PDB file of C-alpha atoms and ligand atoms in Angstrom:
ATOM      1  CA  MET U1428       0.132  -0.090   0.021  1.00 88.00           C
ATOM      2  CA  ALA U1429       1.433   3.793  -1.337  1.00 94.00           C
ATOM      3  CA  ILE U1430       2.719   5.547   2.111  1.00 97.00           C
ATOM      4  CA  ARG U1431       1.123   8.577   2.067  1.00 98.00           C
ATOM      5  CA  ALA U1432       2.724  11.550   3.971  1.00 98.00           C
ATOM      6  CA  VAL U1433       1.333  15.647   4.792  1.00 98.00           C
ATOM      7  CA  TYR U1434       3.629  18.204   4.840  1.00 98.00           C
ATOM      8  CA  PRO U1435       1.744  21.110   6.605  1.00 98.00           C
ATOM      9  CA  GLY U1436       2.405  24.584   7.128  1.00 97.00           C
ATOM     10  CA  SER U1437       1.424  28.273   6.373  1.00 96.00           C
ATOM     11  CA  PHE U1438       3.267  29.011   3.570  1.00 97.00           C
ATOM     12  CA  ASP U1439       3.836  32.616   3.041  1.00 97.00           C
ATOM     13  CA  PRO U1440       5.605  32.393   1.111  1.00 97.00           C
ATOM     14  CA  LEU U1441       7.001  29.273   0.264  1.00 98.00           C
ATOM     15  CA  THR U1442      11.151  29.037   0.212  1.00 98.00           C
ATOM     16  CA  ASN U1443      13.487  27.165  -0.816  1.00 97.00           C
ATOM     17  CA  GLY U1444      13.487  25.321   3.001  1.00 96.00           C
ATOM     18  CA  HIS U1445      10.298  24.494   2.302  1.00 97.00           C
ATOM     19  CA  LEU U1446      10.671  23.409  -1.270  1.00 97.00           C
ATOM     20  CA  ASP U1447      14.128  21.363   0.224  1.00 97.00           C
ATOM     21  CA  LEU U1448      11.600  19.430   2.334  1.00 97.00           C
ATOM     22  CA  ILE U1449       9.197  18.879  -0.109  1.00 98.00           C
ATOM     23  CA  GLU U1450      12.025  17.467  -2.108  1.00 97.00           C
ATOM     24  CA  ARG U1451      13.369  15.116   0.532  1.00 97.00           C
ATOM     25  CA  SER U1452       9.867  13.685   1.199  1.00 98.00           C
ATOM     26  CA  LEU U1453       9.031  12.910  -2.208  1.00 97.00           C
ATOM     27  CA  ARG U1454      12.329  10.845  -1.931  1.00 97.00           C
ATOM     28  CA  LEU U1455      11.062   8.707   1.548  1.00 97.00           C
ATOM     29  CA  PHE U1456       7.254   8.531   0.330  1.00 97.00           C
ATOM     30  CA  ASP U1457       4.877   7.573  -2.591  1.00 97.00           C
ATOM     31  CA  GLU U1458       2.578  10.137  -1.634  1.00 97.00           C
ATOM     32  CA  LEU U1459       2.635  13.786  -0.416  1.00 98.00           C
ATOM     33  CA  VAL U1460      -0.221  16.015   0.195  1.00 98.00           C
ATOM     34  CA  VAL U1461       0.920  19.746   0.921  1.00 98.00           C
ATOM     35  CA  ALA U1462      -1.417  20.942   3.729  1.00 98.00           C
ATOM     36  CA  VAL U1463      -1.747  25.161   3.447  1.00 98.00           C
ATOM     37  CA  VAL U1464      -3.421  26.427   6.883  1.00 97.00           C
ATOM     38  CA  THR U1465      -5.942  28.718   6.561  1.00 94.00           C
ATOM     39  CA  ASN U1466      -5.778  31.291   9.646  1.00 71.00           C
ATOM     40  CA  PRO U1467      -8.699  33.782   9.181  1.00 70.00           C
ATOM     41  CA  ALA U1468      -7.239  34.812  12.697  1.00 68.00           C
ATOM     42  CA  LYS U1469      -3.737  35.031  11.493  1.00 67.00           C
ATOM     43  CA  THR U1470      -3.558  38.435   8.624  1.00 86.00           C
ATOM     44  CA  ALA U1471      -1.303  36.556   5.932  1.00 93.00           C
ATOM     45  CA  LEU U1472       0.498  38.144   3.353  1.00 95.00           C
ATOM     46  CA  PHE U1473      -1.019  35.765   0.794  1.00 96.00           C
ATOM     47  CA  THR U1474      -4.259  34.144   0.166  1.00 94.00           C
ATOM     48  CA  ASP U1475      -5.024  30.425   0.200  1.00 95.00           C
ATOM     49  CA  ASN U1476      -4.945  30.224  -3.343  1.00 95.00           C
ATOM     50  CA  GLU U1477      -2.166  32.677  -4.019  1.00 96.00           C
ATOM     51  CA  ARG U1478      -0.594  30.268  -1.633  1.00 96.00           C
ATOM     52  CA  ILE U1479      -1.298  27.600  -3.412  1.00 97.00           C
ATOM     53  CA  GLU U1480      -0.107  28.979  -7.018  1.00 97.00           C
ATOM     54  CA  MET U1481       3.058  29.704  -5.373  1.00 97.00           C
ATOM     55  CA  ILE U1482       3.661  25.986  -4.231  1.00 98.00           C
ATOM     56  CA  ARG U1483       1.744  24.474  -7.823  1.00 97.00           C
ATOM     57  CA  ASP U1484       4.301  26.742  -9.981  1.00 97.00           C
ATOM     58  CA  ALA U1485       7.519  26.005  -7.476  1.00 97.00           C
ATOM     59  CA  THR U1486       7.280  22.150  -7.962  1.00 97.00           C
ATOM     60  CA  ARG U1487       6.336  21.547 -11.565  1.00 95.00           C
ATOM     61  CA  HIS U1488       9.197  19.539 -12.021  1.00 94.00           C
ATOM     62  CA  LEU U1489       8.761  17.600  -9.487  1.00 94.00           C
ATOM     63  CA  ARG U1490       6.940  14.492  -9.493  1.00 88.00           C
ATOM     64  CA  GLU U1491       2.846  15.030  -8.931  1.00 88.00           C
ATOM     65  CA  ILE U1492       2.226  16.285  -4.865  1.00 96.00           C
ATOM     66  CA  GLU U1493      -1.055  16.878  -3.766  1.00 97.00           C
ATOM     67  CA  ILE U1494      -2.322  20.651  -2.655  1.00 98.00           C
ATOM     68  CA  VAL U1495      -4.602  21.340  -0.350  1.00 98.00           C
ATOM     69  CA  VAL U1496      -5.768  24.061   1.796  1.00 97.00           C
ATOM     70  CA  PHE U1497      -7.112  23.359   5.949  1.00 97.00           C
ATOM     71  CA  ASP U1498      -8.321  24.902   8.704  1.00 94.00           C
ATOM     72  CA  GLY U1499      -9.442  22.793  12.048  1.00 94.00           C
ATOM     73  CA  LEU U1500      -6.839  20.000  13.555  1.00 97.00           C
ATOM     74  CA  LEU U1501      -4.411  18.578  11.402  1.00 98.00           C
ATOM     75  CA  VAL U1502      -4.709  15.160  13.148  1.00 98.00           C
ATOM     76  CA  ASP U1503      -8.395  15.361  11.018  1.00 98.00           C
ATOM     77  CA  LEU U1504      -6.835  15.861   7.917  1.00 98.00           C
ATOM     78  CA  THR U1505      -3.893  13.145   8.140  1.00 98.00           C
ATOM     79  CA  ALA U1506      -7.163  10.869   8.837  1.00 98.00           C
ATOM     80  CA  ARG U1507      -9.389  12.166   6.481  1.00 98.00           C
ATOM     81  CA  LEU U1508      -6.259  11.465   3.967  1.00 98.00           C
ATOM     82  CA  GLY U1509      -5.024   8.816   5.091  1.00 97.00           C
ATOM     83  CA  ALA U1510      -1.885   9.779   5.691  1.00 98.00           C
ATOM     84  CA  ARG U1511       0.948   7.951   8.320  1.00 98.00           C
ATOM     85  CA  ALA U1512       3.161  10.665   8.339  1.00 98.00           C
ATOM     86  CA  ILE U1513       3.648  14.419   9.266  1.00 98.00           C
ATOM     87  CA  ILE U1514       6.375  16.279   7.704  1.00 98.00           C
ATOM     88  CA  ARG U1515       8.204  19.423   9.777  1.00 98.00           C
ATOM     89  CA  GLY U1516      11.675  20.877   9.424  1.00 96.00           C
ATOM     90  CA  LEU U1517      13.843  21.223  12.089  1.00 95.00           C
ATOM     91  CA  ARG U1518      16.175  24.124  11.344  1.00 91.00           C
ATOM     92  CA  ALA U1519      17.840  25.170  14.365  1.00 88.00           C
ATOM     93  CA  VAL U1520      17.538  24.171  17.896  1.00 88.00           C
ATOM     94  CA  SER U1521      15.032  26.894  18.283  1.00 87.00           C
ATOM     95  CA  ASP U1522      12.496  25.258  16.351  1.00 90.00           C
ATOM     96  CA  PHE U1523      12.842  21.755  18.783  1.00 94.00           C
ATOM     97  CA  GLU U1524      10.741  23.064  21.742  1.00 95.00           C
ATOM     98  CA  TYR U1525       7.781  24.262  19.836  1.00 96.00           C
ATOM     99  CA  GLU U1526       8.031  20.969  16.799  1.00 97.00           C
ATOM    100  CA  PHE U1527       8.709  18.974  20.027  1.00 97.00           C
ATOM    101  CA  GLN U1528       5.160  20.046  21.626  1.00 98.00           C
ATOM    102  CA  MET U1529       3.296  19.886  19.084  1.00 98.00           C
ATOM    103  CA  ALA U1530       4.245  16.184  18.038  1.00 98.00           C
ATOM    104  CA  LEU U1531       3.575  15.128  21.541  1.00 98.00           C
ATOM    105  CA  MET U1532      -0.339  17.081  21.176  1.00 98.00           C
ATOM    106  CA  ASN U1533      -0.754  15.403  17.621  1.00 98.00           C
ATOM    107  CA  ARG U1534       0.571  11.889  18.645  1.00 98.00           C
ATOM    108  CA  GLN U1535      -1.711  12.027  22.096  1.00 98.00           C
ATOM    109  CA  LEU U1536      -4.385  13.369  19.536  1.00 98.00           C
ATOM    110  CA  PHE U1537      -3.989  10.272  17.227  1.00 98.00           C
ATOM    111  CA  PRO U1538      -1.367   7.448  18.472  1.00 97.00           C
ATOM    112  CA  GLU U1539      -0.568   5.804  14.601  1.00 97.00           C
ATOM    113  CA  LEU U1540       0.149   8.680  13.283  1.00 98.00           C
ATOM    114  CA  GLU U1541       4.114   9.465  13.021  1.00 98.00           C
ATOM    115  CA  THR U1542       6.254  13.567  12.685  1.00 98.00           C
ATOM    116  CA  VAL U1543       9.182  12.485  10.834  1.00 98.00           C
ATOM    117  CA  PHE U1544      11.264  15.723  10.931  1.00 97.00           C
ATOM    118  CA  LEU U1545      14.190  16.424   8.097  1.00 97.00           C
ATOM    119  CA  VAL U1546      16.476  18.513   8.257  1.00 95.00           C
ATOM    120  CA  PRO U1547      17.142  21.252   5.749  1.00 93.00           C
ATOM    121  CA  SER U1548      20.468  21.711   3.813  1.00 93.00           C
ATOM    122  CA  VAL U1549      23.076  23.883   5.719  1.00 92.00           C
ATOM    123  CA  ASP U1550      23.091  26.393   3.233  1.00 90.00           C
ATOM    124  CA  ILE U1551      19.223  27.463   3.853  1.00 90.00           C
ATOM    125  CA  THR U1552      18.508  26.620   7.803  1.00 90.00           C
ATOM    126  CA  TYR U1553      18.678  30.377   8.324  1.00 92.00           C
ATOM    127  CA  LEU U1554      15.805  30.865   5.812  1.00 95.00           C
ATOM    128  CA  SER U1555      12.180  31.684   7.001  1.00 96.00           C
ATOM    129  CA  SER U1556       8.838  33.467   5.449  1.00 96.00           C
ATOM    130  CA  SER U1557       8.881  35.629   7.779  1.00 96.00           C
ATOM    131  CA  LEU U1558      12.588  36.862   7.246  1.00 97.00           C
ATOM    132  CA  VAL U1559      11.987  36.893   3.255  1.00 98.00           C
ATOM    133  CA  ARG U1560       8.654  39.040   4.260  1.00 97.00           C
ATOM    134  CA  GLU U1561      10.579  41.382   5.505  1.00 97.00           C
ATOM    135  CA  VAL U1562      13.225  41.213   3.572  1.00 97.00           C
ATOM    136  CA  SER U1563      11.073  41.783   0.081  1.00 97.00           C
ATOM    137  CA  ARG U1564       8.816  44.628   1.804  1.00 96.00           C
ATOM    138  CA  HIS U1565      11.768  46.532   2.490  1.00 96.00           C
ATOM    139  CA  GLY U1566      13.077  46.307  -1.045  1.00 95.00           C
ATOM    140  CA  GLY U1567      15.815  43.846  -0.557  1.00 96.00           C
ATOM    141  CA  ASP U1568      17.017  40.832  -3.464  1.00 95.00           C
ATOM    142  CA  VAL U1569      15.113  37.822  -1.890  1.00 96.00           C
ATOM    143  CA  SER U1570      15.837  35.852  -5.469  1.00 94.00           C
ATOM    144  CA  GLY U1571      18.172  32.957  -4.528  1.00 95.00           C
ATOM    145  CA  LEU U1572      16.449  32.174  -1.432  1.00 97.00           C
ATOM    146  CA  VAL U1573      12.398  31.167  -3.005  1.00 98.00           C
ATOM    147  CA  HIS U1574      11.203  30.282  -6.697  1.00 97.00           C
ATOM    148  CA  PRO U1575      10.957  32.656  -9.011  1.00 97.00           C
ATOM    149  CA  ALA U1576       7.247  32.423  -9.055  1.00 97.00           C
ATOM    150  CA  VAL U1577       7.579  33.577  -5.724  1.00 98.00           C
ATOM    151  CA  ALA U1578       9.989  36.030  -5.914  1.00 97.00           C
ATOM    152  CA  GLU U1579       7.074  37.323  -9.416  1.00 96.00           C
ATOM    153  CA  ALA U1580       4.449  37.269  -5.851  1.00 96.00           C
ATOM    154  CA  LEU U1581       6.298  39.119  -4.264  1.00 97.00           C
ATOM    155  CA  ASN U1582       7.651  42.057  -6.012  1.00 95.00           C
ATOM    156  CA  ARG U1583       3.480  42.424  -7.145  1.00 95.00           C
ATOM    157  CA  ARG U1584       2.402  42.360  -3.613  1.00 94.00           C
ATOM    158  CA  PHE U1585       4.862  45.118  -2.519  1.00 94.00           C
ATOM    159  CA  SER U1586       4.372  46.766  -5.826  1.00 83.00           C
ATOM    160  CA  ARG U1587       7.896  46.636  -7.490  1.00 73.00           C
ATOM    161  CA  PRO U1588       8.098  45.757 -11.181  1.00 69.00           C
ATOM    162  CA  GLY U1589       9.860  42.495 -11.595  1.00 59.00           C
ATOM    163  CA  ASN U1590      10.535  39.293 -13.400  1.00 51.00           C
ATOM    164  CA  GLY U1591      11.413  37.011 -10.617  1.00 45.00           C
ATOM    165  CA  SER U1592      15.073  36.874 -10.735  1.00 46.00           C
ATOM    166  CA  GLY U1593      15.263  40.198  -8.259  1.00 42.00           C
ATOM    167  CA  GLY U1594      15.286  43.170 -10.197  1.00 39.00           C
TER     168      GLY U1594
HETATM  169  O1  LIG V 158       4.548  27.092   9.421  1.00 93.75           O
HETATM  170  P1  LIG V 158       4.155  26.868  10.105  1.00 93.75           P
HETATM  171  O2  LIG V 158       3.093  28.185  10.933  1.00 93.75           O
HETATM  172  O3  LIG V 158       4.794  26.495  11.200  1.00 93.75           O
HETATM  173  O4  LIG V 158       2.610  26.054  10.876  1.00 93.75           O
HETATM  174  C1  LIG V 158       2.169  25.263  11.731  1.00 93.75           C
HETATM  175  C2  LIG V 158       1.154  24.319  11.597  1.00 93.75           C
HETATM  176  C3  LIG V 158      -0.129  24.575  10.264  1.00 93.75           C
HETATM  177  C4  LIG V 158       1.761  22.988  11.296  1.00 93.75           C
HETATM  178  C5  LIG V 158       0.300  24.073  12.976  1.00 93.75           C
HETATM  179  O5  LIG V 158       0.107  25.381  13.015  1.00 93.75           O
HETATM  180  C6  LIG V 158      -0.982  23.189  12.813  1.00 93.75           C
HETATM  181  O6  LIG V 158      -0.654  22.041  12.569  1.00 93.75           O
HETATM  182  N1  LIG V 158      -1.584  23.843  13.088  1.00 93.75           N
HETATM  183  C7  LIG V 158      -3.196  23.292  13.175  1.00 93.75           C
HETATM  184  C8  LIG V 158      -4.246  22.983  14.232  1.00 93.75           C
HETATM  185  C9  LIG V 158      -3.854  21.939  14.759  1.00 93.75           C
HETATM  186  O7  LIG V 158      -3.486  20.654  14.726  1.00 93.75           O
HETATM  187  N2  LIG V 158      -3.050  22.350  16.301  1.00 93.75           N
HETATM  188  C10 LIG V 158      -2.313  20.907  16.759  1.00 93.75           C
HETATM  189  C11 LIG V 158      -1.386  20.909  17.136  1.00 93.75           C
HETATM  190  S1  LIG V 158      -0.449  20.724  17.982  1.00 93.75           S
END
């Protein structure tokens, strides 16, 4: 039976760190679902649809992944999807406490589900969506940190002419 994993997150926006994890997950699992959390209380820079489009554009070169939007509990989504694992990235020790708590809470809620922590490439361990948003908001070049489709979307959002290569 195909083993399916879910990679959940805000992806606001998708970074090269997320992409790195998607590629690593595809090497481990038969099927991968990227799950974009929708949170009306949290003001996201990009809408659900924009975040989905960016993920779709940035993963065209990979074998097929499913992209879904969800709210509510992650364990309910994984149960609906029949997924056996949740993928999360661990960049630094500072990620650990929050991730550890989430993993244990998810296990409490759904014991059969495993959380799998993957470590991204060392050259992008400092990368986060919030840093990318901040750098881009102030006109910094994020072209080496995100897929060109994401760079273009950031340029559009911050009303700058751009071709996706940071210009
Ligand atoms: O990219 P993020 O913002 O670090 O992702 C966090 C996410 C979406 C994985 C987490 O907030 C989540 O799972 N939200 C869904 C609600 C839920 O299940 N909460 C209980 C987990 S302990």
